[in-house]
Amino acid sequence: MNVLVCVKHVPDTETRVKVKPDGMGLDLAEANWVINPYDEFAVEEGIRLKEKLGGEVTALTVGDEEATKTLRQALAMGADKAVLLTDAAFQGGDALGIARVLAAAARKIPFDLILCGKHAVGEDNQQVGTLVAQLLDVPCVTVVTGLEFDGQAAICKREIEGGTEVVKASLPALITCQKGLNEPRYPSLKGIMAAKKKEVLKWGLADLGLEASTVGATGAGFQLRKLELPPPRPEGKVLAGEIPDQVKELVRLLREEAKAL
Amino acid sequence: MKILVFAEQRDGKLKKASLEAMSVGRELADATGGEAAAVVVGQGISGLAAELGKVGADKVFVGDDALFAAYSNDAFGLAVGKAAQAYGADCILFSATAMGKDLAPKVTARLGMGLLSDVTAYSVEGGSPLFRRPIYAGKAFATLTPVPGKPFAVTLRPNVFPVADKAKAGEVVPLDHGVTPGDIKSVVQQILTAQGGLLDVAEANIIVSGGRGMKGPENFPILEALAKALGGAVGASRAAVDSGWIGHEHQVGQTGKVVSPGLYIACGISGAIQHLAGMSSSKVIVAVNKDPEAPIFKVATYGIVGDLFEVVPLMTKAVEELKAKG
Ligand SMILES: Cc1cc2nc3c(=O)[nH]c(=O)nc-3n(C[C@H](O)[C@H](O)[C@H](O)COP(=O)(O)OP(=O)(O)OC[C@H]3O[C@@H](n4cnc5c(N)ncnc54)[C@H](O)[C@@H]3O)c2cc1C
Ligand SMILES: Nc1ncnc2c1ncn2[C@@H]1O[C@H](COP(=O)(O)O)[C@@H](O)[C@H]1O
């Protein structure tokens, strides 16, 4: 089974977000950048499938040179190949722009399955996987916590409100991975050394045969007006006294002051 | 603007989130001098049009067909796309529910539209809408406006927008959906409901969450009892989930569910940045923690410094007494 895994280079979840003074960008200078946590589930699943069924795992990312680090992480975990999709023309693209780049790359590599993360932390779009699937006209199952195969079909468990859906999708397909699907491995020292020797291909606009107007800022559907931090929360009250009295007071406050009960 | 709202139903019942979305659709239509329609897809669901009319749908595109008996994003995506084209929609609204988030990008990729996820506020300025959405799980907010003249779509966070009483005609338009069995490449075969029948954290207006301070899975029944007394759901920190004390579907935070209920009660949770990102937009926050220095107290509306094993059962009792008094 040949698997493509889409991985994004993101600020880690410890990041304290700061807004630039003009309110039109984030100051992420102090952030530590990592592979998107959900994409680790995708890489892990791809490697497990390869180990079981044979085939190749290729990691793809749309980003700048820095994003090569995330590709190396996927290679160190056990991916066979990696492609950095990079071009000045991709800058400022929205989820659909990124999906168009990924779909164009996927058309150049034979695949049975594409794995993405459920969502990329940061932008929190939760769209790119499905967009790629639709552009490639392959079925898509999102937020998957269990994956099995039945001949030419994937049987997926996906999380919904208050339960789980069992979805059957014909292959080739695209699946977005949720926590619970697997436990991602840590790269071994051998894996890290091997990753350094693996080639990272680089494809740009022309290699992918894309029009600049469809992928970059000019293709985006929305314009940013401003970025801001959440308003500070009003000063809270820490109660005092004997615990039973505190609880009584809490319930009274919740009912009378906060009107939350 | 012409606004089309995807109305989600399960087992023939409209989701409350869809009524919220329809209300937003109505208001956006009125504020921009336009009209609002809904599209509902399923089997045996024609009766839902009247309900959508009551919350502001001028028209309801109804796709009532055995092909829609089980959810398939292929079939539903095609049908909603057809409705958008038939209506000439400038804007499509979905709820940011499991189904809405699964379906919206199917539709926008086909129609080449931009999509904003998880919008929590909007306004209209000079005839064009502005949408606000959390990024970094709520560590910051972005306000965006659609590029003039380009149709677009939005998913709306459930439980944020009120349901308005603005009755319109709700005229039924049978949807010429054009879906054939060959279009369906993925389909829901079965739905397994969680045991216990407790509410999902994403849908609850009151959440009682436990963290590492719960000490073990055997103690979660005390949280469930409080949640039950309050009519709420049980949430958890990642520490509790990773320890295997409770399922991941309960996890609140940057890599769990981002929630903004009316009341969030954090028990034995320290308040790590990833947890705070997921819940600090809750209207009222209560923290119960032994450690007065725990960061959770920085966001708490009310705090009790104490042992949760003493506090939580007392709270349950107090709430039950209050409910009994009516
Ligand atoms: C990539 C990544 C993603 C993450 N995503 C999330 C996420 O989505 N959600 C999330 O929650 N975390 C997330 N985390 C983990 C986060 O960093 C913290 O480790 C976690 O939130 C801590 O959980 P906790 O507060 O339950 O445990 P702790 O930090 O150990 O806190 C336990 C608290 O319980 C109190 N306590 C102990 N006993 C009692 C008692 N008897 N009565 C009262 N209080 C008591 C203690 O004083 C302490 O404050 C993520 C981490 C990473 C690296
Ligand atoms: N720039 C990118 N490069 C590669 N994959 C991406 C990129 N952005 C998003 N993805 C994939 O799409 C998933 C969902 O991302 P998003 O829709 O941005 O939340 C991620 O988990 C990745 O698998």
Coordinates of N, CA, C and O in Angstrom, one line a residue, chain B residues 41-45 63-72 75-76 177 179-181 184 187:
Chain B
V41 N -31.5 17.6 4.0 CA -31.3 16.4 3.2 C -31.5 15.2 4.1 O -31.0 15.2 5.2
G42 N -32.2 14.2 3.6 CA -32.4 13.0 4.4 C -33.5 12.1 3.8 O -33.8 12.3 2.6
Q43 N -34.1 11.2 4.6 CA -35.2 10.5 4.1 C -36.4 10.7 5.1 O -36.2 10.5 6.3
G44 N -37.5 11.0 4.5 CA -38.7 11.2 5.3 C -38.6 12.5 6.2 O -39.0 12.5 7.3
I45 N -38.0 13.5 5.6 CA -37.7 14.7 6.4 C -38.5 16.0 5.9 O -38.2 17.1 6.4
G63 N -34.2 17.8 0.1 CA -33.7 16.6 -0.6 C -34.2 15.4 0.2 O -33.5 15.0 1.1
D64 N -35.3 14.8 -0.2 CA -35.9 13.7 0.5 C -35.8 12.5 -0.3 O -36.4 12.4 -1.4
D65 N -34.9 11.6 0.0 CA -34.6 10.5 -0.9 C -33.9 9.3 -0.1 O -33.1 9.6 0.8
A66 N -34.2 8.1 -0.5 CA -33.6 6.9 0.2 C -32.0 7.0 0.1 O -31.4 6.4 0.9
L67 N -31.5 7.7 -0.9 CA -30.1 7.8 -1.1 C -29.4 8.6 0.1 O -28.2 8.5 0.3
F68 N -30.3 9.3 0.8 CA -29.8 10.2 1.9 C -30.2 9.5 3.3 O -30.1 10.2 4.3
A69 N -30.6 8.3 3.3 CA -31.0 7.6 4.5 C -29.8 7.6 5.5 O -30.0 7.8 6.7
A70 N -28.6 7.2 5.0 CA -27.5 7.2 5.9 C -26.6 8.4 5.4 O -26.6 8.7 4.3
Y71 N -25.9 9.0 6.4 CA -25.0 10.1 6.0 C -23.8 9.7 5.2 O -23.1 8.7 5.5
S72 N -23.6 10.4 4.1 CA -22.5 10.2 3.2 C -22.0 11.6 2.8 O -22.8 12.4 2.3
A75 N -22.8 12.2 -1.0 CA -24.1 12.4 -1.4 C -24.6 13.8 -0.9 O -25.1 14.6 -1.6
F76 N -24.4 14.0 0.4 CA -24.8 15.3 1.0 C -24.1 16.5 0.4 O -24.6 17.5 0.2
H177 N -31.5 17.1 -6.8 CA -30.1 16.8 -6.2 C -29.2 16.2 -7.2 O -27.9 16.3 -7.0
V179 N -28.0 13.3 -7.4 CA -27.1 12.3 -6.8 C -27.5 10.9 -7.3 O -28.7 10.5 -7.4
T180 N -26.6 10.1 -7.7 CA -26.8 8.7 -8.1 C -26.0 7.8 -7.2 O -25.1 8.2 -6.6
P181 N -26.5 6.5 -7.1 CA -25.8 5.6 -6.2 C -24.3 5.5 -6.5 O -23.5 5.4 -5.5
I184 N -21.7 7.7 -4.5 CA -21.5 7.4 -3.0 C -20.3 6.5 -2.8 O -20.4 5.3 -3.0
V187 N -19.8 5.9 3.1 CA -21.1 6.0 3.7 C -21.0 5.5 5.1 O -20.3 4.6 5.4

